[in-house]
Coordinates of C-alpha atoms and ligand atoms in Angstrom, one line a residue:
M1 CA 15.4 -24.8 2.6
K2 CA 19.0 -25.1 1.3
N3 CA 21.5 -27.2 3.3
L4 CA 24.1 -24.6 4.2
H5 CA 27.4 -25.0 5.9
G6 CA 30.1 -22.8 7.4
K7 CA 30.2 -19.1 6.5
A8 CA 27.3 -19.5 4.0
L9 CA 25.1 -20.7 6.9
L10 CA 26.2 -18.0 9.2
V11 CA 25.3 -15.2 6.8
D12 CA 22.1 -16.6 5.5
P13 CA 19.3 -14.4 7.0
A14 CA 16.7 -17.1 7.1
Q15 CA 18.9 -19.8 8.7
T16 CA 21.5 -18.1 10.8
K17 CA 21.3 -18.1 14.6
S18 CA 24.5 -16.2 14.9
T19 CA 25.9 -16.5 18.4
A20 CA 23.0 -18.9 19.3
F21 CA 24.4 -21.8 17.4
T22 CA 25.0 -24.6 19.9
R23 CA 28.4 -26.3 20.4
E24 CA 27.1 -29.3 18.6
E25 CA 25.8 -27.2 15.6
R26 CA 29.1 -25.4 15.5
E27 CA 30.9 -28.8 15.2
N28 CA 28.4 -30.2 12.7
F29 CA 28.1 -27.2 10.4
G30 CA 31.7 -26.1 10.2
L31 CA 31.2 -23.1 12.4
R32 CA 34.0 -23.6 14.9
G33 CA 36.2 -20.6 15.0
L34 CA 33.7 -18.4 13.2
L35 CA 31.9 -17.4 16.4
P36 CA 32.9 -16.0 19.8
Y37 CA 32.8 -18.5 22.6
E38 CA 29.5 -17.7 24.3
V39 CA 26.4 -19.6 23.2
A40 CA 23.7 -17.0 23.5
S41 CA 20.0 -17.5 23.8
I42 CA 17.7 -15.6 21.4
Y43 CA 16.5 -13.6 24.5
K44 CA 20.1 -12.4 25.2
Q45 CA 20.4 -11.5 21.6
I46 CA 17.1 -9.5 21.8
D47 CA 18.6 -7.6 24.8
R48 CA 21.6 -6.7 22.7
V49 CA 19.3 -5.6 19.8
L50 CA 17.2 -3.5 22.0
G51 CA 20.2 -1.9 23.7
S52 CA 21.7 -0.9 20.3
M53 CA 18.4 0.2 18.9
R54 CA 17.5 2.4 21.9
S55 CA 20.9 4.1 21.8
K56 CA 20.0 5.6 18.4
T57 CA 18.6 9.0 18.9
S58 CA 16.2 9.3 15.9
A59 CA 13.3 7.1 14.7
I60 CA 14.9 6.9 11.2
E61 CA 18.2 5.6 12.6
K62 CA 16.2 3.0 14.5
Y63 CA 14.4 2.1 11.3
I64 CA 17.8 1.7 9.4
F65 CA 19.1 -0.4 12.3
L66 CA 16.1 -2.7 12.3
N67 CA 16.1 -3.1 8.5
A68 CA 19.7 -4.1 8.7
L69 CA 18.8 -6.7 11.4
L70 CA 16.1 -8.1 9.1
E71 CA 18.7 -8.5 6.4
R72 CA 21.1 -10.2 8.8
N73 CA 18.9 -12.5 11.0
Q74 CA 15.3 -12.8 10.1
R75 CA 14.2 -14.9 13.1
L76 CA 15.9 -12.5 15.6
F77 CA 14.3 -9.5 13.9
Y78 CA 10.8 -11.0 14.0
R79 CA 11.1 -12.4 17.5
T80 CA 12.2 -8.9 18.7
M81 CA 9.3 -7.3 16.8
I82 CA 6.7 -9.7 18.1
D83 CA 7.9 -9.5 21.7
H84 CA 8.2 -5.7 21.7
I85 CA 5.5 -4.9 19.1
E86 CA 4.4 -1.6 20.7
E87 CA 7.9 -0.2 20.6
I88 CA 8.8 -1.6 17.2
M89 CA 5.7 -1.4 15.0
P90 CA 5.8 2.4 14.9
L91 CA 9.5 2.2 13.8
V92 CA 8.9 -0.4 11.1
Y93 CA 5.6 1.0 9.9
T94 CA 3.7 4.3 10.5
P95 CA 4.8 6.9 11.4
T96 CA 8.5 6.2 10.8
V97 CA 7.9 4.5 7.4
G98 CA 6.7 7.8 6.0
E99 CA 10.1 9.4 6.8
A100 CA 11.8 6.3 5.5
C101 CA 10.0 6.5 2.2
K102 CA 10.9 10.2 1.8
E103 CA 14.6 9.3 2.5
F104 CA 14.5 5.9 0.7
A105 CA 17.0 6.7 -2.0
H106 CA 19.4 8.3 0.5
I107 CA 19.3 5.5 3.2
F108 CA 19.2 2.6 0.6
R109 CA 21.5 -0.2 1.7
K110 CA 20.5 -3.5 0.0
P111 CA 17.8 -4.3 -2.6
Q112 CA 14.6 -5.8 -1.1
G113 CA 11.5 -6.7 -3.0
F114 CA 10.8 -6.7 -6.7
Y115 CA 10.7 -3.7 -9.1
I116 CA 8.8 -3.6 -12.4
T117 CA 9.2 -0.6 -14.8
P118 CA 7.7 0.2 -18.2
E119 CA 10.9 -1.2 -19.7
D120 CA 9.7 -4.7 -18.5
R121 CA 6.6 -4.5 -20.6
G122 CA 6.0 -7.9 -22.3
E123 CA 8.5 -9.6 -20.0
I124 CA 6.9 -9.4 -16.6
A125 CA 6.1 -13.1 -16.4
T126 CA 9.7 -13.9 -17.4
I127 CA 11.4 -11.6 -14.9
L128 CA 9.1 -12.8 -12.1
R129 CA 11.0 -16.1 -12.4
N130 CA 14.1 -14.2 -11.0
W131 CA 12.3 -14.2 -7.6
P132 CA 14.1 -16.9 -5.6
E133 CA 11.0 -18.4 -4.0
D134 CA 8.2 -20.3 -5.7
D135 CA 5.4 -20.6 -3.2
I136 CA 4.4 -16.9 -2.7
R137 CA 1.2 -16.4 -0.8
V138 CA 1.1 -12.7 -0.2
I139 CA 2.2 -9.9 -2.5
V140 CA 1.9 -6.2 -1.4
V141 CA 2.1 -3.9 -4.4
T142 CA 2.2 -0.1 -4.8
D143 CA 2.9 2.3 -7.6
G144 CA 4.0 4.9 -5.0
E145 CA 1.6 7.6 -6.2
R146 CA -0.2 8.2 -2.9
I147 CA 2.1 7.2 -0.1
L148 CA 0.3 7.6 3.3
G149 CA -0.7 11.3 3.3
L150 CA 2.6 12.2 1.6
G151 CA 1.7 12.1 -2.1
D152 CA 3.7 10.9 -5.0
L153 CA 7.0 9.4 -3.8
G154 CA 7.7 7.3 -6.9
A155 CA 9.9 4.3 -6.3
N156 CA 10.7 5.6 -2.8
G157 CA 7.3 4.2 -1.9
M158 CA 8.9 0.7 -1.8
G159 CA 9.2 1.3 1.9
I160 CA 5.5 0.7 2.2
P161 CA 5.3 -2.9 0.8
I162 CA 8.4 -3.8 2.7
G163 CA 6.9 -2.5 5.9
K164 CA 3.5 -4.2 5.3
I165 CA 5.2 -7.5 4.6
A166 CA 6.9 -7.2 8.0
L167 CA 3.5 -6.7 9.5
Y168 CA 2.1 -9.8 7.8
V169 CA 4.9 -11.9 9.3
A170 CA 4.9 -10.4 12.7
C171 CA 1.1 -9.9 13.2
A172 CA -0.2 -13.1 11.5
G173 CA 2.7 -15.4 11.1
I174 CA 2.8 -15.6 7.3
N175 CA 6.2 -17.2 6.5
P176 CA 8.6 -14.4 5.2
A177 CA 9.7 -16.8 2.4
Q178 CA 6.1 -16.7 1.1
C179 CA 5.8 -12.9 1.0
M180 CA 6.9 -10.5 -1.7
P181 CA 6.9 -6.7 -1.8
V182 CA 6.5 -5.2 -5.3
M183 CA 7.0 -1.7 -6.7
L184 CA 5.3 -1.0 -9.9
D185 CA 7.7 1.8 -10.8
V186 CA 5.8 3.6 -13.6
G187 CA 7.7 6.9 -13.1
T188 CA 6.9 9.9 -10.8
N189 CA 5.4 13.3 -11.3
N190 CA 7.3 14.5 -8.3
V191 CA 9.9 16.7 -10.0
S192 CA 12.1 17.1 -7.0
L193 CA 12.5 13.3 -6.8
R194 CA 13.4 13.1 -10.5
E195 CA 15.9 15.8 -10.1
D196 CA 17.5 14.2 -7.0
P197 CA 20.8 12.7 -8.2
L198 CA 20.5 9.8 -5.8
Y199 CA 16.9 8.9 -6.9
L200 CA 16.8 5.2 -7.7
G201 CA 13.5 4.9 -9.5
Y202 CA 12.5 5.1 -13.2
P203 CA 13.3 8.8 -13.6
Y204 CA 10.5 9.9 -16.0
P205 CA 7.0 11.3 -15.6
R206 CA 4.4 8.6 -14.8
I207 CA 3.0 6.7 -17.6
S208 CA -0.8 7.0 -17.7
G209 CA -3.9 5.9 -19.5
V210 CA -3.7 2.7 -21.6
A211 CA 0.0 2.4 -21.1
Y212 CA -0.4 2.4 -17.3
R213 CA -3.4 0.1 -17.2
S214 CA -2.0 -2.4 -19.6
L215 CA 1.2 -2.7 -17.5
V216 CA -0.9 -3.3 -14.4
D217 CA -3.0 -5.9 -16.3
E218 CA 0.2 -7.6 -17.4
F219 CA 1.5 -7.7 -13.8
I220 CA -1.8 -9.2 -12.5
N221 CA -1.8 -11.9 -15.2
A222 CA 1.9 -12.7 -14.8
V223 CA 1.4 -13.2 -11.0
Q224 CA -1.4 -15.7 -11.8
L225 CA 1.1 -17.8 -13.9
R226 CA 4.1 -17.6 -11.6
F227 CA 2.4 -17.6 -8.1
P228 CA -1.2 -19.0 -8.6
Y229 CA -2.0 -18.9 -4.9
A230 CA -0.8 -15.4 -4.2
L231 CA -3.1 -12.9 -2.6
I232 CA -2.4 -9.4 -4.1
Q233 CA -2.8 -6.5 -1.7
F234 CA -3.0 -3.1 -3.5
E235 CA -1.4 -0.4 -1.4
D236 CA -1.3 3.4 -1.6
F237 CA -2.5 3.8 -5.1
L238 CA -4.2 7.1 -6.1
T239 CA -7.8 6.8 -5.0
P240 CA -9.4 6.6 -8.6
H241 CA -6.9 3.8 -9.5
A242 CA -7.5 2.1 -6.1
F243 CA -11.2 1.8 -6.8
E244 CA -10.8 1.0 -10.5
F245 CA -8.4 -1.9 -9.8
L246 CA -10.6 -3.3 -7.0
D247 CA -13.6 -3.1 -9.4
R248 CA -11.6 -4.6 -12.2
Y249 CA -9.8 -7.4 -10.5
G250 CA -11.8 -8.1 -7.3
L251 CA -13.9 -10.8 -8.9
Q252 CA -11.1 -12.1 -11.2
V253 CA -8.3 -12.8 -8.9
R254 CA -7.4 -13.1 -5.2
C255 CA -6.9 -9.4 -4.2
F256 CA -8.0 -6.6 -2.0
N257 CA -7.1 -3.0 -1.3
D258 CA -6.0 -2.3 2.2
D259 CA -6.5 1.5 2.1
I260 CA -10.2 0.9 1.2
Q261 CA -11.2 -2.4 2.7
G262 CA -8.7 -2.9 5.6
T263 CA -9.3 0.7 6.8
A264 CA -13.1 0.1 6.5
A265 CA -12.9 -3.0 8.7
V266 CA -10.7 -1.6 11.4
T267 CA -12.9 1.5 11.6
L268 CA -16.1 -0.6 11.7
A269 CA -14.6 -2.7 14.5
G270 CA -13.9 0.5 16.5
I271 CA -17.5 1.7 16.0
Y272 CA -18.8 -1.8 17.1
T273 CA -16.7 -1.5 20.3
S274 CA -17.8 2.1 20.9
C275 CA -21.4 0.8 21.1
R276 CA -20.3 -1.4 24.0
I277 CA -19.2 1.8 25.8
T278 CA -22.0 4.2 24.9
G279 CA -24.7 1.5 25.2
K280 CA -26.1 2.8 21.8
K281 CA -27.5 0.3 19.3
F282 CA -25.3 0.0 16.2
A283 CA -28.5 0.0 14.1
D284 CA -29.4 3.5 15.4
L285 CA -26.1 5.3 14.7
Q286 CA -25.6 8.3 12.5
I287 CA -22.0 8.6 11.2
M288 CA -20.3 11.6 9.6
F289 CA -17.1 11.6 7.5
L290 CA -14.7 14.4 6.8
G291 CA -12.8 13.5 3.6
A292 CA -14.1 11.5 0.7
G293 CA -11.2 9.5 -0.6
S294 CA -10.3 5.8 -0.5
A295 CA -10.5 5.4 3.3
A296 CA -13.7 7.2 3.9
S297 CA -15.7 5.9 0.9
G298 CA -14.5 2.4 1.5
T299 CA -15.6 2.6 5.1
A300 CA -19.0 4.0 4.1
E301 CA -19.5 1.1 1.8
L302 CA -18.7 -1.5 4.4
L303 CA -20.9 0.4 6.9
V304 CA -23.8 0.0 4.5
D305 CA -23.2 -3.8 4.5
A306 CA -22.9 -3.7 8.3
F307 CA -26.2 -1.8 8.7
C308 CA -27.9 -4.2 6.2
S309 CA -26.6 -7.1 8.3
V310 CA -28.7 -5.8 11.3
G311 CA -31.9 -5.4 9.4
L312 CA -31.8 -2.0 7.6
N313 CA -32.3 -2.0 3.8
K314 CA -29.7 -0.4 1.6
S315 CA -31.4 3.0 1.3
Q316 CA -32.0 3.2 5.1
A317 CA -28.4 2.2 5.6
Q318 CA -27.1 4.9 3.2
K319 CA -29.1 7.5 5.0
R320 CA -27.2 6.9 8.2
L321 CA -24.0 8.1 6.6
W322 CA -23.0 11.8 5.9
F323 CA -20.1 13.4 4.1
I324 CA -18.4 16.7 4.7
D325 CA -16.1 18.2 2.0
R326 CA -14.1 21.4 2.1
K327 CA -17.2 23.5 1.5
G328 CA -19.4 21.8 4.2
L329 CA -22.1 19.1 4.1
V330 CA -22.3 17.2 0.9
T331 CA -26.0 17.4 -0.1
A332 CA -28.1 16.1 -3.0
A333 CA -28.0 19.7 -4.4
N334 CA -24.2 19.7 -4.7
E335 CA -22.7 19.6 -8.2
N336 CA -19.9 17.2 -9.4
I337 CA -20.3 14.7 -6.5
K338 CA -18.0 11.7 -6.9
P339 CA -20.0 8.6 -8.0
R340 CA -19.0 6.7 -4.8
I341 CA -20.2 9.5 -2.6
L342 CA -23.5 10.1 -4.5
P343 CA -25.5 7.5 -2.4
F344 CA -24.6 9.5 0.7
A345 CA -25.5 13.0 -0.7
H346 CA -28.9 13.4 1.0
K347 CA -31.6 16.1 0.9
H348 CA -30.6 18.7 3.4
V349 CA -30.0 22.4 3.6
A350 CA -26.5 23.5 2.7
C351 CA -24.5 24.1 5.9
S352 CA -21.0 24.3 7.3
F353 CA -19.2 21.3 9.0
V354 CA -20.0 22.6 12.5
D355 CA -23.6 23.3 11.7
A356 CA -23.9 19.9 10.2
I357 CA -22.8 18.4 13.5
E358 CA -25.4 20.6 15.3
N359 CA -28.2 19.6 12.8
I360 CA -27.5 15.9 12.3
K361 CA -26.0 15.1 15.7
P362 CA -23.7 12.3 14.5
D363 CA -22.8 9.7 17.1
V364 CA -19.5 9.0 15.3
L365 CA -17.1 11.4 13.5
I366 CA -14.5 9.9 11.2
G367 CA -11.6 12.0 9.7
A368 CA -9.8 10.7 6.6
T369 CA -8.5 13.9 5.0
G370 CA -4.7 13.7 5.3
V371 CA -4.9 17.3 6.6
A372 CA -3.8 18.2 10.1
G373 CA -6.0 20.2 12.4
T374 CA -9.3 19.7 10.6
F375 CA -10.9 18.5 13.8
N376 CA -10.3 21.8 15.6
E377 CA -11.6 22.9 19.0
T378 CA -15.0 24.1 17.7
V379 CA -15.6 20.7 15.9
V380 CA -14.6 18.6 18.9
R381 CA -16.6 20.8 21.4
K382 CA -19.6 20.6 19.1
M383 CA -19.4 16.8 19.0
A384 CA -19.2 16.8 22.8
T385 CA -22.3 19.1 23.0
V386 CA -24.5 16.8 20.9
N387 CA -23.2 13.5 22.6
E388 CA -22.5 12.5 26.1
R389 CA -19.8 10.2 24.8
P390 CA -18.7 11.4 21.3
V391 CA -16.9 8.9 19.2
I392 CA -14.0 10.5 17.2
I393 CA -11.8 8.5 14.9
A394 CA -9.0 10.6 13.3
L395 CA -7.5 8.3 10.8
S396 CA -5.0 10.5 8.9
N397 CA -1.3 9.5 8.9
P398 CA 1.5 10.2 9.6
T399 CA 1.2 11.8 13.0
S400 CA 1.9 15.3 11.6
H401 CA -1.2 15.0 9.4
T402 CA -3.7 13.8 12.1
E403 CA -7.1 15.6 12.2
C404 CA -6.5 16.2 16.0
T405 CA -4.2 14.7 18.6
A406 CA -5.4 12.5 21.4
E407 CA -4.6 15.1 23.9
Q408 CA -6.7 17.7 22.1
A409 CA -9.6 15.3 21.8
Y410 CA -9.7 14.5 25.5
Q411 CA -9.2 18.2 26.5
W412 CA -11.8 19.7 24.2
S413 CA -14.4 17.1 25.1
D414 CA -13.7 17.4 28.9
G415 CA -12.4 13.8 28.9
R416 CA -15.6 12.4 27.5
V417 CA -14.5 11.4 24.0
I418 CA -14.1 7.8 22.8
F419 CA -11.0 8.4 20.6
A420 CA -9.0 6.4 18.1
S421 CA -6.5 7.5 15.6
G422 CA -4.5 6.3 12.6
S423 CA -1.2 7.2 14.1
P424 CA -0.1 6.1 17.5
F425 CA -0.4 8.4 20.5
G426 CA 0.9 7.9 24.0
E427 CA -1.1 7.9 27.2
V428 CA -3.0 11.1 28.1
Q429 CA -3.6 12.2 31.6
Y430 CA -6.8 14.2 31.9
G431 CA -7.9 15.2 35.3
D432 CA -7.5 12.1 37.5
K433 CA -7.9 9.7 34.5
L434 CA -5.1 8.1 32.5
F435 CA -6.3 7.4 28.9
K436 CA -4.6 4.8 26.7
P437 CA -6.0 5.9 23.2
A438 CA -6.2 3.1 20.7
Q439 CA -4.7 3.1 17.2
G440 CA -7.1 2.2 14.4
N441 CA -4.3 0.3 12.8
N442 CA -5.0 -1.7 9.7
A443 CA -2.5 -4.2 11.1
Y444 CA -5.4 -5.5 13.2
I445 CA -7.2 -6.6 10.0
F446 CA -5.2 -7.2 6.9
P447 CA -2.7 -9.8 8.3
G448 CA -5.6 -11.9 9.6
I449 CA -7.4 -11.6 6.2
G450 CA -4.2 -12.7 4.5
L451 CA -3.8 -15.7 6.8
G452 CA -7.4 -16.7 6.3
V453 CA -7.2 -16.4 2.6
Y454 CA -4.0 -18.4 2.6
A455 CA -5.5 -21.1 4.8
S456 CA -8.7 -21.4 2.8
A457 CA -7.2 -20.7 -0.6
A458 CA -10.3 -18.5 -1.2
R459 CA -10.5 -17.6 -4.8
F460 CA -11.6 -14.0 -4.0
V461 CA -11.6 -11.7 -1.1
T462 CA -15.2 -10.5 -0.3
Q463 CA -16.8 -7.8 1.8
K464 CA -18.3 -10.5 4.0
M465 CA -14.8 -11.4 5.0
F466 CA -14.1 -7.8 6.1
L467 CA -17.4 -7.6 7.9
A468 CA -16.6 -10.8 9.8
A469 CA -13.1 -9.5 10.6
A470 CA -14.5 -6.3 12.1
K471 CA -16.9 -8.3 14.3
V472 CA -14.2 -10.6 15.5
L473 CA -11.8 -7.8 16.3
A474 CA -14.4 -5.8 18.2
G475 CA -15.4 -9.0 20.1
I476 CA -11.9 -9.6 21.5
V477 CA -11.5 -6.1 23.1
T478 CA -11.5 -6.7 26.8
G479 CA -13.4 -4.8 29.5
Q480 CA -10.0 -3.6 30.9
E481 CA -9.0 -2.2 27.5
I482 CA -12.3 -0.4 27.2
A483 CA -12.0 1.0 30.7
A484 CA -8.7 2.6 29.7
G485 CA -10.5 4.3 26.8
A486 CA -9.4 1.9 24.0
I487 CA -11.7 0.6 21.3
Y488 CA -9.1 -1.9 20.0
P489 CA -7.1 -4.6 21.7
T490 CA -3.6 -3.7 22.8
L491 CA -1.0 -4.4 20.2
P492 CA 0.6 -7.4 21.9
R493 CA -2.7 -9.2 21.3
V494 CA -2.6 -8.6 17.5
R495 CA -1.5 -12.2 16.7
K496 CA -4.5 -13.5 18.7
A497 CA -6.7 -11.1 16.7
S498 CA -5.2 -12.3 13.4
H499 CA -5.7 -15.9 14.3
A500 CA -9.4 -15.3 15.2
I501 CA -9.9 -13.3 12.0
A502 CA -8.3 -16.0 9.9
V503 CA -10.7 -18.6 11.3
A504 CA -13.7 -16.3 10.5
V505 CA -12.4 -15.6 7.0
C506 CA -12.1 -19.4 6.4
E507 CA -15.7 -19.9 7.6
V508 CA -16.9 -17.1 5.2
A509 CA -14.9 -18.6 2.4
I510 CA -16.5 -22.0 3.0
A511 CA -20.0 -20.5 3.4
E512 CA -19.6 -18.6 0.1
G513 CA -18.2 -21.6 -1.7
L514 CA -14.9 -19.9 -2.4
S515 CA -12.5 -22.2 -0.7
D516 CA -10.3 -24.4 -2.8
A517 CA -8.6 -26.1 0.2
N518 CA -9.4 -29.3 1.8
L519 CA -9.9 -27.8 5.2
P520 CA -9.9 -29.9 8.4
E521 CA -12.8 -29.5 10.9
D522 CA -10.6 -28.0 13.6
L523 CA -9.8 -24.7 11.9
N524 CA -8.4 -23.2 15.1
S525 CA -5.5 -25.7 15.3
Y526 CA -5.0 -25.8 11.6
I527 CA -4.5 -22.1 11.3
K528 CA -2.3 -22.0 14.4
S529 CA -0.2 -24.7 12.7
L530 CA 0.3 -22.4 9.6
M531 CA 1.6 -19.5 11.7
Y532 CA 5.4 -18.9 11.5
E533 CA 7.0 -18.7 14.9
P534 CA 10.4 -17.1 14.8
N535 CA 12.3 -19.4 17.2
Y536 CA 15.6 -21.2 16.8
Ligands
NAD601 P1 -7.4 10.2 -0.3 O1 -6.4 11.2 -0.8 O2 -8.0 9.2 -1.1 O3 -8.6 11.1 0.4 C1 -8.5 12.3 1.1 C2 -9.8 13.0 1.0 O4 -9.9 14.1 1.9 C3 -10.1 13.6 -0.4 O5 -11.4 13.3 -0.7 C4 -9.9 15.1 -0.2 O6 -10.7 15.9 -1.0 C5 -10.4 15.2 1.3 N1 -10.0 16.5 2.0 C6 -8.8 17.0 2.1 N2 -8.8 18.1 2.8 C7 -10.0 18.2 3.3 C8 -10.6 19.2 4.1 N3 -10.0 20.2 4.7 N4 -12.0 19.0 4.4 C9 -12.7 18.0 3.8 N5 -12.1 17.1 3.0 C10 -10.8 17.2 2.7 O7 -6.7 9.6 1.0 P2 -7.2 8.3 1.8 O8 -6.6 7.0 1.2 O9 -8.7 8.3 1.9 O10 -6.5 8.5 3.2 C11 -6.8 9.7 3.9 C12 -5.9 9.7 5.2 O11 -6.2 8.6 6.0 C13 -4.4 9.6 4.9 O12 -3.7 10.4 5.7 C14 -4.1 8.1 5.2 O13 -2.7 8.0 5.6 C15 -5.1 7.9 6.3 N6 -5.4 6.5 6.5 C16 -5.2 5.9 7.7 C17 -5.5 4.6 7.9 C18 -5.3 4.0 9.3 O14 -4.5 4.5 10.0 N7 -6.0 2.9 9.6 C19 -6.0 3.8 6.9 C20 -6.2 4.4 5.6 C21 -5.9 5.8 5.4

């Protein structure tokens, strides 16, 4: 860290304490006269932050305020976020980040992150040297083509890597100086964005085919040269690209795709926990998906591994999983089945979604469509007819796109549903019971994976790591949380979850011979020592 003095120290976001500089520090660092008299504690500063933030009337204004705080005083931002994570995470990430991305070009204040466009072809390794830090350990990269459930937002999608990096720091304690948000700005096919006079991105249609793939290749190779220990997290790519890049780079470099693998692990964790409530054996479950994109097919693939880990063979495991598309049950007789869904297209009579629930009696229903209202009253009631305690996981984001709301799920199942969702919902009173529905938030998984990969310097990120992460996460849900209807820990315990996941990831990395680090025996303490604590 640079030795700063006077005004330069006061305005440096990583080093400033603002009004918390002590009298002695004010004397030693040439700060006398530059600050009001009072020496505040970080907690007093947090009170001031919360007061100002809460006085804003809309979520987007709160987002802008918090982003400005991050740019002004990093430690104060992260301390506030960690200590008030339930209030702040939905403002920094989903659902507010969706709105922030749509408005990105209009609310832009200060450049954050790194932008690569087709004009940088052949020079990506050179321009990466412009990034001021050398020891980058986590990169979150998107090309903005499928932002949440909102579609092609072009360079406006930069809000997503910025938000995910904030979650890495707050939820797992990766040092902010070791994180880098990246936008592969290859154009946008969203005409209204290109026509927006304030749009900040590369204002041309997306490049595609060889031109697109070779640019991604160049980026991946350039990262290996400039930041050889960086973990690359692919984020919000169009589903075919998401799978293609995972297949292409997964065994070449340290990378993973959160929409596919992070979602899979958090969903699996929820299913593991649900078995603690229903008393059903995981190995006996039948699971049904609505939607066949990155989230659903990634989850199905991890579920196959999970079933195999409890004794089923691959074909038996695949037979436990069923897919519904817009026309109803996906069966072996369907035409044009996506290759990744093919193993789950079983022999069965063609039938509607509701009839498929009646016939197959799934224990768990997972929605990953991005389409609001697809779990309607008939669907939820049918799940509640074939199960004493139906498990319904409505993953779609943002909140306006959810398959059903928490309130609908409890009401239509007469309070019997075990419910989780992608977007956060508040408490629901049903009869004399107060439910606290849990959010199947990827933030329970990917920060811990990142921390574990960082600690172990694992060369690749494997499915076994995600399987281990899901088991660990389910294992730390308490009886009290379960009693309130939750299948995930409460958010204030997310750092604990990340720490435990990181330990498990290190163990997998060692067992799989992937760790390049000289790890001490006491992984618990070692990983704790790596975690950034934003204190003065
Ligand atoms: P995707 O675009 O890859 O897949 C969506 C799939 O749903 C497609 O296969 C599409 O054909 C299908 N679909 C759309 N409408 C349908 C309908 N009426 N009936 C049946 N199928 C339908 O998107 P994705 O990456 O898989 O994400 C899906 C949703 O899940 C998004 O809203 C995303 O934000 C959300 N998600 C949430 C989490 C989380 O909260 N943990 C994680 C990942 C994704």
